[in-house]
XYZ file of N, CA and C in Angstrom:
813
model
N 76.595 103.293 65.108
C 77.272 103.953 66.220
C 78.398 104.841 65.706
N 78.613 105.960 66.364
C 79.667 106.860 65.940
C 81.020 106.301 66.325
N 82.036 106.618 65.538
C 83.394 106.198 65.847
C 84.201 107.421 66.240
N 84.859 107.372 67.391
C 85.658 108.512 67.833
C 86.847 108.719 66.914
N 87.674 107.720 66.741
C 88.806 107.716 65.844
C 89.185 106.283 65.609
N 90.199 106.041 64.808
C 90.737 104.702 64.645
C 92.136 104.666 65.213
N 92.377 103.613 66.009
C 93.666 103.457 66.648
C 94.487 102.471 65.834
N 95.591 102.909 65.268
C 96.393 102.094 64.384
C 97.578 101.496 65.133
N 97.811 100.218 64.889
C 99.062 99.608 65.274
C 99.577 98.886 64.044
N 100.672 98.166 64.168
C 101.247 97.532 63.008
C 100.334 96.478 62.407
N 99.531 95.792 63.220
C 98.798 94.657 62.707
C 97.315 94.667 63.041
N 96.765 95.802 63.470
C 95.346 95.836 63.754
C 94.808 97.247 63.644
N 93.492 97.315 63.578
C 92.801 98.596 63.544
C 91.558 98.452 64.407
N 91.418 99.304 65.396
C 90.309 99.176 66.338
C 89.489 100.460 66.365
N 88.194 100.326 66.243
C 87.306 101.470 66.415
C 87.071 101.692 67.910
N 87.367 102.897 68.364
C 87.236 103.214 69.780
C 85.868 103.833 70.035
N 85.056 103.154 70.843
C 83.730 103.644 71.168
C 83.636 103.897 72.676
N 82.948 104.965 73.028
C 82.799 105.359 74.427
C 81.349 105.116 74.842
N 81.156 104.370 75.927
C 79.849 103.861 76.324
C 79.544 104.318 77.755
N 78.383 104.902 77.952
C 78.059 105.598 79.207
C 77.331 104.683 80.191
N 78.015 104.329 81.280
C 77.453 103.489 82.342
C 76.381 104.261 83.110
N 75.173 103.736 83.126
C 74.000 104.405 83.728
C 73.815 105.814 83.165
N 74.215 105.988 81.923
C 74.087 107.286 81.284
C 75.238 108.222 81.572
N 76.257 107.736 82.292
C 77.371 108.605 82.672
C 77.098 109.236 84.021
N 77.088 108.429 85.060
C 76.591 108.871 86.364
C 77.504 109.864 87.070
N 78.716 110.058 86.567
C 79.568 111.100 87.138
C 79.177 112.484 86.635
N 78.346 112.530 85.611
C 78.005 113.804 84.959
C 76.571 114.251 85.208
N 75.684 113.319 85.565
C 74.264 113.639 85.740
C 73.631 112.554 86.597
N 72.453 112.809 87.155
C 71.801 111.786 87.976
C 71.621 110.474 87.205
N 72.078 109.383 87.807
C 72.123 108.108 87.090
C 70.755 107.638 86.622
N 70.760 106.987 85.460
C 69.563 106.324 84.928
C 68.406 107.282 84.648
N 68.711 108.537 84.391
C 67.654 109.503 84.081
C 67.740 109.931 82.620
N 66.639 110.433 82.105
C 66.646 110.943 80.735
C 67.655 112.077 80.607
N 67.801 112.870 81.669
C 68.791 113.945 81.640
C 70.192 113.382 81.446
N 70.507 112.271 82.115
C 71.821 111.643 81.958
C 72.010 111.114 80.550
N 70.990 110.469 80.012
C 71.111 109.899 78.670
C 71.265 111.001 77.624
N 70.548 112.105 77.833
C 70.656 113.208 76.877
C 72.047 113.855 76.958
N 72.578 113.986 78.168
C 73.918 114.554 78.302
C 74.957 113.614 77.685
N 74.786 112.302 77.864
C 75.696 111.340 77.229
C 75.676 111.515 75.717
N 74.490 111.709 75.160
C 74.360 111.954 73.721
C 75.097 113.230 73.328
N 74.891 114.300 74.094
C 75.555 115.571 73.803
C 77.070 115.479 73.981
N 77.516 114.623 74.918
C 78.945 114.438 75.162
C 79.621 113.592 74.086
N 78.820 113.002 73.210
C 79.390 112.207 72.125
C 79.544 110.736 72.429
N 78.801 110.230 73.431
C 78.837 108.793 73.715
C 78.295 108.023 72.513
N 78.769 106.792 72.362
C 78.295 105.920 71.292
C 77.131 105.050 71.745
N 76.930 104.924 73.046
C 75.833 104.129 73.602
C 75.734 104.433 75.084
N 74.652 103.965 75.695
C 74.509 104.085 77.142
C 73.860 102.819 77.687
N 74.045 102.627 78.993
C 73.458 101.487 79.691
C 72.476 102.005 80.725
N 71.401 101.247 80.955
C 70.456 101.593 82.005
C 69.947 100.320 82.672
N 69.458 100.473 83.897
C 68.954 99.359 84.701
C 67.434 99.371 84.697
N 66.832 98.177 84.638
C 65.364 98.100 84.590
C 64.847 97.139 85.651
N 63.809 97.591 86.350
C 63.090 96.802 87.345
C 61.592 96.922 87.085
N 60.804 96.097 87.774
C 59.354 96.139 87.638
C 58.701 96.694 88.905
N 57.645 97.466 88.707
C 56.830 97.943 89.821
C 55.823 96.862 90.226
N 55.070 97.145 91.259
C 54.034 96.213 91.723
C 53.041 95.896 90.614
N 52.695 96.901 89.806
C 51.745 96.677 88.714
C 52.440 96.330 87.397
N 53.682 95.837 87.517
C 54.407 95.258 86.377
C 54.746 96.266 85.275
N 55.031 97.490 85.700
C 55.517 98.488 84.753
C 57.045 98.521 84.819
N 57.721 98.547 83.666
C 59.192 98.571 83.662
C 59.723 99.981 83.888
N 60.489 100.147 84.959
C 61.050 101.463 85.254
C 62.571 101.386 85.250
N 63.187 102.533 85.056
C 64.641 102.611 84.914
C 65.222 103.093 86.235
N 65.804 102.147 86.971
C 66.307 102.458 88.304
C 67.319 101.386 88.700
N 68.334 101.789 89.442
C 69.335 100.825 89.894
C 68.946 100.263 91.257
N 68.967 98.927 91.339
C 68.857 98.230 92.612
C 69.901 97.121 92.601
N 70.210 96.588 93.772
C 70.981 95.355 93.782
C 70.159 94.283 93.080
N 70.840 93.300 92.504
C 70.132 92.286 91.726
C 69.191 91.484 92.627
N 67.955 91.295 92.107
C 66.901 90.574 92.827
C 66.566 91.219 94.167
N 66.813 92.505 94.289
C 66.409 93.280 95.464
C 65.559 94.447 94.964
N 64.726 94.981 95.843
C 63.871 96.091 95.404
C 63.892 97.265 96.360
N 65.019 97.432 97.049
C 65.227 98.583 97.918
C 65.673 99.763 97.056
N 64.878 100.816 97.023
C 65.212 101.967 96.186
C 65.555 103.203 97.020
N 65.777 103.022 98.314
C 66.051 104.163 99.183
C 67.339 104.884 98.788
N 68.367 104.127 98.424
C 69.649 104.749 98.074
C 69.541 105.636 96.845
N 68.576 105.363 95.987
C 68.420 106.129 94.741
C 67.407 107.248 94.878
N 66.318 106.991 95.630
C 65.218 107.954 95.681
C 64.927 108.496 97.071
N 65.456 107.848 98.111
C 65.094 108.211 99.476
C 63.812 107.556 99.949
N 63.104 106.870 99.078
C 61.844 106.222 99.428
C 62.123 104.941 100.213
N 61.492 104.797 101.368
C 61.744 103.628 102.216
C 60.852 102.438 101.867
N 59.876 102.637 101.018
C 59.011 101.525 100.607
C 59.709 100.705 99.529
N 59.687 99.384 99.639
C 60.289 98.561 98.589
C 59.475 98.641 97.300
N 60.140 98.376 96.207
C 59.507 98.555 94.901
C 58.296 97.646 94.725
N 58.311 96.460 95.347
C 57.175 95.540 95.155
C 55.893 96.057 95.815
N 56.013 97.135 96.611
C 54.828 97.748 97.216
C 54.358 98.985 96.451
N 55.092 99.366 95.408
C 54.801 100.618 94.704
C 54.293 100.362 93.286
N 53.190 100.995 92.955
C 52.721 101.007 91.574
C 53.427 102.117 90.813
N 53.290 102.104 89.484
C 53.905 103.139 88.661
C 53.423 104.523 89.079
N 52.152 104.640 89.433
C 51.627 105.943 89.871
C 52.368 106.451 91.102
N 52.772 105.543 91.988
C 53.535 105.939 93.181
C 54.951 106.367 92.801
N 55.570 105.603 91.908
C 56.946 105.895 91.497
C 57.023 107.244 90.799
N 55.981 107.608 90.076
C 55.976 108.886 89.357
C 56.100 110.088 90.292
N 55.816 109.895 91.554
C 55.926 110.984 92.530
C 57.345 111.138 93.076
N 58.223 110.199 92.756
C 59.575 110.190 93.311
C 60.551 110.965 92.431
N 61.626 111.412 93.063
C 62.743 112.047 92.350
C 64.027 111.302 92.686
N 64.955 111.310 91.748
C 66.273 110.772 92.026
C 66.945 111.702 93.031
N 67.590 111.123 94.032
C 68.181 111.914 95.120
C 69.080 113.035 94.597
N 69.019 114.173 95.295
C 69.862 115.339 94.996
C 69.609 115.881 93.591
N 68.387 115.726 93.115
C 68.053 116.254 91.788
C 66.548 116.470 91.706
N 66.128 117.090 90.618
C 64.701 117.209 90.317
C 64.284 116.224 89.237
N 65.128 115.234 88.974
C 64.866 114.302 87.886
C 63.943 113.175 88.340
N 62.890 112.906 87.568
C 61.982 111.811 87.912
C 62.588 110.454 87.553
N 62.042 109.419 88.146
C 62.377 108.060 87.740
C 61.711 107.803 86.390
N 62.482 107.355 85.429
C 61.964 107.189 84.065
C 61.265 105.851 83.894
N 60.277 105.835 83.041
C 59.658 104.602 82.559
C 60.479 104.111 81.371
N 60.539 102.801 81.175
C 61.290 102.272 80.040
C 60.803 102.857 78.729
N 59.512 103.108 78.600
C 58.990 103.685 77.357
C 59.612 105.045 77.071
N 59.884 105.825 78.128
C 60.528 107.130 77.940
C 61.934 106.959 77.366
N 62.633 105.944 77.845
C 63.992 105.688 77.371
C 63.962 105.226 75.922
N 63.053 104.342 75.589
C 62.964 103.851 74.214
C 62.555 104.974 73.255
N 61.694 105.867 73.712
C 61.339 107.026 72.883
C 62.555 107.908 72.652
N 63.395 108.072 73.689
C 64.630 108.841 73.549
C 65.568 108.186 72.537
N 65.695 106.882 72.604
C 66.551 106.172 71.646
C 66.029 106.359 70.232
N 64.736 106.252 70.059
C 64.151 106.435 68.724
C 64.365 107.860 68.223
N 64.315 108.817 69.132
C 64.531 110.227 68.767
C 65.975 110.498 68.349
N 66.931 109.965 69.097
C 68.336 110.325 68.906
C 69.143 109.316 68.089
N 68.688 108.060 68.073
C 69.471 107.011 67.428
C 70.610 106.493 68.285
N 70.717 106.961 69.535
C 71.788 106.517 70.426
C 71.503 105.110 70.923
N 72.471 104.224 70.786
C 72.268 102.829 71.157
C 72.161 102.683 72.673
N 71.349 101.718 73.109
C 71.072 101.515 74.524
C 71.220 100.036 74.875
N 71.785 99.771 76.043
C 71.877 98.411 76.567
C 71.171 98.373 77.917
N 70.205 97.486 78.044
C 69.375 97.389 79.241
C 69.890 96.261 80.123
N 70.154 96.584 81.405
C 70.511 95.544 82.362
C 69.301 95.211 83.222
N 68.734 94.012 83.068
C 67.623 93.604 83.942
C 68.138 93.350 85.350
N 67.461 93.906 86.343
C 67.931 93.817 87.725
C 67.156 92.786 88.543
N 66.511 91.848 87.851
C 65.719 90.842 88.547
C 65.545 89.614 87.658
N 65.392 88.459 88.309
C 65.046 87.235 87.593
C 63.533 87.068 87.475
N 62.766 88.069 87.831
C 61.306 87.977 87.742
C 60.902 87.456 86.365
N 60.046 86.457 86.353
C 59.697 85.758 85.113
C 59.169 86.700 84.040
N 58.472 87.747 84.462
C 57.831 88.642 83.495
C 58.784 89.657 82.880
N 59.952 89.876 83.490
C 60.763 91.027 83.110
C 61.335 90.918 81.697
N 62.025 89.831 81.379
C 62.653 89.731 80.063
C 61.623 89.755 78.933
N 60.554 88.958 78.988
C 59.555 89.059 77.914
C 58.979 90.456 77.754
N 58.743 91.129 78.875
C 58.179 92.473 78.804
C 59.154 93.437 78.136
N 60.422 93.379 78.537
C 61.431 94.274 77.960
C 61.601 94.007 76.468
N 61.708 92.750 76.090
C 61.899 92.415 74.676
C 60.696 92.867 73.853
N 59.499 92.648 74.367
C 58.306 93.067 73.631
C 58.229 94.576 73.493
N 58.672 95.315 74.531
C 58.695 96.780 74.423
C 59.680 97.209 73.333
N 60.840 96.566 73.289
C 61.830 96.893 72.266
C 61.247 96.648 70.874
N 60.532 95.556 70.723
C 59.874 95.253 69.435
C 58.838 96.317 69.090
N 58.022 96.689 70.074
C 56.959 97.662 69.825
C 57.515 98.993 69.333
N 58.681 99.368 69.840
C 59.313 100.616 69.411
C 60.184 100.420 68.163
N 60.219 99.191 67.640
C 60.987 98.863 66.438
C 62.455 99.247 66.603
N 63.047 98.776 67.707
C 64.401 99.184 68.059
C 65.343 97.992 68.257
N 65.075 96.883 67.593
C 65.953 95.722 67.752
C 67.376 96.009 67.299
N 67.536 96.970 66.408
C 68.884 97.328 65.933
C 69.564 98.366 66.812
N 68.854 98.835 67.849
C 69.401 99.910 68.683
C 69.406 99.606 70.171
N 68.665 98.612 70.607
C 68.547 98.334 72.039
C 68.836 96.857 72.290
N 69.772 96.599 73.204
C 70.137 95.240 73.541
C 69.993 94.968 75.026
N 70.288 93.718 75.409
C 70.226 93.281 76.802
C 71.637 92.979 77.282
N 71.963 93.442 78.475
C 73.303 93.304 79.037
C 73.194 92.784 80.462
N 74.018 91.790 80.799
C 74.114 91.373 82.194
C 75.363 90.527 82.382
N 75.599 90.118 83.618
C 76.769 89.305 83.928
C 76.585 87.888 83.395
N 77.696 87.273 83.007
C 77.638 85.910 82.496
C 77.054 84.965 83.546
N 77.271 85.262 84.806
C 76.720 84.424 85.873
C 75.186 84.431 85.883
N 74.582 85.400 85.188
C 73.120 85.462 85.046
C 72.724 85.182 83.597
N 73.472 84.329 82.970
C 73.332 84.091 81.533
C 71.947 83.607 81.128
N 71.189 83.039 82.060
C 69.850 82.572 81.705
C 68.965 83.716 81.219
N 69.240 84.938 81.667
C 68.474 86.101 81.206
C 68.768 86.400 79.734
N 70.037 86.278 79.356
C 70.417 86.506 77.962
C 69.895 85.387 77.066
N 69.955 84.166 77.554
C 69.427 83.031 76.786
C 67.931 83.199 76.555
N 67.215 83.613 77.600
C 65.767 83.827 77.479
C 65.455 84.923 76.469
N 66.220 86.000 76.488
C 65.995 87.079 75.527
C 66.180 86.583 74.100
N 67.216 85.781 73.854
C 67.474 85.233 72.512
C 66.389 84.248 72.099
N 65.841 83.498 73.054
C 64.758 82.567 72.733
C 63.518 83.311 72.267
N 63.235 84.419 72.901
C 62.067 85.217 72.534
C 62.293 85.945 71.218
N 63.496 86.518 71.063
C 63.816 87.312 69.870
C 65.260 87.036 69.455
N 65.475 86.104 68.526
C 66.847 85.736 68.129
C 67.683 86.893 67.597
N 67.043 87.957 67.121
C 67.784 89.083 66.540
C 68.252 90.099 67.573
N 67.836 89.936 68.823
C 68.211 90.940 69.816
C 69.702 90.835 70.139
N 70.334 91.981 70.363
C 71.745 92.031 70.730
C 71.900 91.738 72.220
N 72.844 90.851 72.568
C 73.088 90.553 73.977
C 74.562 90.742 74.303
N 74.810 91.236 75.516
C 76.165 91.495 76.009
C 76.356 90.765 77.328
N 77.446 90.000 77.427
C 77.752 89.269 78.658
C 78.988 89.865 79.317
N 78.859 90.196 80.596
C 79.981 90.723 81.370
C 80.715 89.548 82.013
N 82.003 89.435 81.736
C 82.824 88.376 82.321
C 83.768 88.996 83.333
N 83.729 88.508 84.558
C 84.595 89.069 85.604
C 85.715 88.112 86.004
N 85.757 86.930 85.387
C 86.816 85.955 85.670
C 87.850 86.003 84.548
N 89.039 86.544 84.782
C 90.030 86.667 83.703
C 90.535 85.325 83.194
N 90.313 84.251 83.951
C 90.762 82.927 83.524
C 89.749 82.229 82.614
N 88.578 82.808 82.436
C 87.512 82.174 81.668
C 87.898 82.028 80.195
N 87.291 81.050 79.554
C 87.382 80.898 78.104
C 86.317 81.808 77.500
N 86.722 82.993 77.076
C 85.764 83.996 76.613
C 84.970 83.503 75.405
N 85.638 82.887 74.453
C 84.974 82.447 73.222
C 83.949 81.359 73.522
N 84.310 80.426 74.373
C 83.368 79.364 74.737
C 82.156 79.943 75.460
N 82.408 80.889 76.359
C 81.310 81.516 77.086
C 80.360 82.239 76.137
N 80.916 83.018 75.221
C 80.084 83.755 74.261
C 79.286 82.801 73.384
N 79.948 81.756 72.902
C 79.274 80.804 72.023
C 78.160 80.048 72.711
N 78.337 79.765 73.988
C 77.344 78.969 74.708
C 76.019 79.694 74.875
N 76.031 81.018 74.790
C 74.796 81.791 74.963
C 74.497 82.675 73.748
N 75.285 82.505 72.686
C 75.108 83.274 71.438
C 75.181 84.779 71.694
N 76.099 85.178 72.569
C 76.252 86.603 72.879
C 76.877 87.347 71.709
N 76.445 88.570 71.500
C 77.005 89.424 70.448
C 78.193 90.237 70.937
N 78.254 90.428 72.271
C 79.315 91.244 72.862
C 79.808 90.596 74.152
N 81.096 90.753 74.398
C 81.689 90.353 75.667
C 82.324 91.592 76.289
N 82.041 91.815 77.575
C 82.632 92.921 78.330
C 83.529 92.310 79.393
N 84.792 92.700 79.394
C 85.693 92.186 80.429
C 85.709 93.168 81.598
N 85.445 92.615 82.789
C 85.370 93.468 83.966
C 84.070 94.239 83.992
N 83.846 94.944 85.088
C 82.732 95.893 85.179
C 83.091 96.936 86.211
N 83.250 96.535 87.435
C 83.676 97.505 88.443
C 85.201 97.468 88.537
N 85.852 97.824 87.427
C 87.312 97.848 87.382
C 87.891 96.669 86.621
N 89.141 96.834 86.153
C 89.787 95.815 85.320
C 91.123 95.358 85.887
N 91.455 95.765 87.128
C 92.782 95.458 87.663
C 93.082 93.970 87.709
N 92.082 93.136 88.033
C 92.336 91.705 88.109
C 92.653 91.111 86.740
N 92.093 91.697 85.671
C 92.452 91.260 84.316
C 93.900 91.649 84.007
N 94.273 92.847 84.437
C 95.634 93.312 84.200
C 96.648 92.415 84.923
N 96.345 92.079 86.165
C 97.262 91.244 86.949
C 97.374 89.840 86.370
N 96.235 89.252 85.991
C 96.274 87.898 85.431
C 97.013 87.881 84.095
N 96.763 88.897 83.282
C 97.403 88.924 81.972
C 98.903 89.149 82.070
N 99.370 89.795 83.138
C 100.809 89.987 83.318
C 101.532 88.651 83.402
N 100.818 87.627 83.869
C 101.386 86.283 83.968
C 101.067 85.451 82.729
N 99.791 85.469 82.315
C 99.346 84.557 81.252
C 99.628 85.064 79.841
N 99.669 86.402 79.676
C 99.840 87.010 78.355
C 98.819 86.461 77.354
N 97.591 86.254 77.815
C 96.591 85.586 76.977
C 95.492 86.503 76.458
N 95.423 87.748 76.946
C 94.255 88.563 76.654
C 94.128 88.893 75.173
N 95.201 89.309 74.532
C 95.113 89.666 73.111
C 94.643 88.462 72.292
N 95.160 87.290 72.605
C 94.731 86.084 71.884
C 93.227 85.866 72.062
N 92.732 86.012 73.291
C 91.314 85.809 73.550
C 90.460 86.858 72.829
N 90.931 88.098 72.837
C 90.202 89.168 72.157
C 90.138 88.897 70.657
N 91.240 88.489 70.073
C 91.262 88.210 68.637
C 90.370 87.032 68.275
N 90.301 86.028 69.147
C 89.405 84.897 68.901
C 87.953 85.363 68.837
N 87.571 86.251 69.750
C 86.208 86.776 69.752
C 85.934 87.591 68.500
N 86.854 88.483 68.164
C 86.645 89.340 66.996
C 86.558 88.524 65.709
N 87.314 87.433 65.630
C 87.278 86.584 64.441
C 85.904 85.957 64.234
N 85.130 85.838 65.304
C 83.771 85.305 65.227
C 82.725 86.412 65.156
N 83.176 87.653 64.990
C 82.251 88.776 64.885
C 81.691 89.255 66.203
N 82.342 88.890 67.303
C 81.883 89.291 68.633
C 82.622 90.548 69.075
N 81.884 91.562 69.443
C 82.450 92.832 69.891
C 83.026 92.656 71.294
N 84.172 93.297 71.552
C 84.815 93.193 72.860
C 84.936 94.588 73.483
N 84.471 94.691 74.723
C 84.490 95.962 75.443
C 85.096 95.759 76.830
N 85.452 96.848 77.483
C 86.006 96.787 78.829
C 85.325 97.794 79.723
N 85.211 97.454 81.007
C 84.534 98.406 81.872
C 84.714 98.080 83.353
N 84.151 99.068 84.096
C 84.097 100.397 83.497
C 85.386 101.117 83.795
N 85.734 102.058 82.915
C 87.071 102.632 82.828
C 87.106 103.943 83.603
N 88.146 104.115 84.429
C 88.221 105.304 85.275
C 89.450 106.169 85.012
N 90.541 105.556 84.583
C 91.814 106.267 84.556
C 92.462 106.227 83.185
N 93.433 107.116 82.995
C 94.227 107.119 81.769
C 94.917 105.763 81.581
N 95.389 105.204 82.702
C 96.071 103.906 82.633
C 95.118 102.814 82.131
N 93.856 102.844 82.600
C 92.861 101.886 82.114
C 92.711 101.982 80.596
N 92.576 103.207 80.111
C 92.370 103.440 78.683
C 93.560 102.918 77.882
N 94.752 103.283 78.294
C 95.944 102.855 77.564
C 96.061 101.338 77.531
N 95.782 100.705 78.672
C 95.929 99.254 78.753
C 94.920 98.540 77.867
N 93.671 98.982 77.898
C 92.642 98.343 77.082
C 92.893 98.542 75.592
N 93.271 99.743 75.205
C 93.560 99.992 73.794
C 94.760 99.169 73.332
N 95.772 99.067 74.186
C 96.954 98.283 73.838
C 96.619 96.800 73.655
N 95.561 96.362 74.313
C 95.145 94.961 74.195
C 93.958 94.796 73.243
N 93.813 95.759 72.343
C 92.918 95.664 71.184
C 91.440 95.662 71.564
N 91.106 96.293 72.673
C 89.716 96.408 73.112
C 89.222 97.800 72.747
N 88.185 97.853 71.937
C 87.780 99.127 71.360
C 86.528 99.751 71.925
N 85.903 99.116 72.924
C 84.720 99.682 73.556
C 84.997 99.940 75.016
N 84.827 101.179 75.463
C 85.189 101.562 76.825
C 83.962 102.070 77.574
N 83.515 101.316 78.583
C 82.412 101.755 79.440
C 82.945 102.687 80.522
N 82.207 103.756 80.797
C 82.691 104.767 81.733
C 81.539 105.528 82.374
N 81.830 106.134 83.519
C 80.890 107.050 84.172
C 81.075 108.487 83.696
N 82.163 108.762 82.976
C 82.494 110.134 82.585
C 82.972 110.139 81.135
N 82.060 110.377 80.223
C 82.367 110.280 78.790
C 83.425 111.284 78.357
N 83.301 112.591 78.670
C 84.320 113.534 78.194
C 85.725 113.221 78.688
N 85.842 112.806 79.940
C 87.165 112.501 80.482
C 87.818 111.351 79.715
N 87.068 110.285 79.499
C 87.636 109.123 78.813
C 87.866 109.428 77.340
N 87.000 110.212 76.730
C 87.257 110.645 75.343
C 88.577 111.398 75.255
N 88.846 112.232 76.253
C 90.106 112.971 76.264
C 91.302 112.051 76.379
N 91.205 111.036 77.247
C 92.308 110.078 77.390
C 92.530 109.305 76.090
N 91.434 108.913 75.432
C 91.557 108.195 74.155
C 92.243 109.075 73.116
N 91.804 110.314 73.024
C 92.395 111.230 72.039
C 93.885 111.419 72.296
N 94.266 111.570 73.564
C 95.689 111.713 73.896
C 96.474 110.477 73.482
N 95.916 109.315 73.745
C 96.587 108.070 73.404
C 96.748 107.914 71.898
N 95.715 108.305 71.156
C 95.779 108.232 69.695
C 96.853 109.172 69.146
N 96.923 110.382 69.731
C 97.941 111.331 69.253
C 99.355 110.798 69.495
N 99.542 110.208 70.685
C 100.858 109.644 70.965
C 101.202 108.512 70.015
N 100.181 107.682 69.708
C 100.416 106.552 68.799
C 100.784 107.036 67.402
N 100.137 108.104 66.962
C 100.401 108.623 65.625
C 101.822 109.178 65.494
N 102.369 109.683 66.590
C 103.681 110.324 66.540
C 104.807 109.420 67.055
N 104.455 108.190 67.376
C 105.481 107.278 67.903
C 106.189 106.548 66.758
């Protein structure tokens, strides 16, 4: 993965990586090859995408609520996904664009072409989904470039992925700032921990009282576990996460957050 810069403090050094949520949905239609390609051009270090299954068990890249198959908000199609075969989905476009709904194979081919790291969020507990996704990753020989990401509350999906392929990278999203991050990561052999997802304010508020976040982050890093925060929207988010030694920033807008990181690094160098 590319490194934007190194952020120096008196007692640590953190590589700052910018990670594109749904490919950077503020910049291009979410979960599309166009979004992933723009994230690559914008200098993202990785991207995330959502995967669901069609009626004929084809893995497609589309956002739905978890364990739901309503795709109207994304495509305008009123038929639920469990009624649609891949041939039907191929006729759809992402709303307000000419971009088609991508097949997972298209995304994996893009990763193989560019080398840009990808994290797949499974949007269903369907028994077939995790084995199918892991086997596709193997077929494309991308175990070093494609991982599985989901909330810790759905940890059984990450455990299943590791059972099938122990070498696969897994990321657990923790939304409870009071959690024991190291214990959670160890219990499922996660390679990465992401604090927050739809904002980090509750982590900021809890840490104002507990002053525990840096200690928890250092415990994870000491075990070789990568720590990221997401998703990041503001300059204040960036400054706070960097100050607390978190070097991976998930965002909908890669250039904007890269700019905030660069500004913060310049200030640190001259302070």
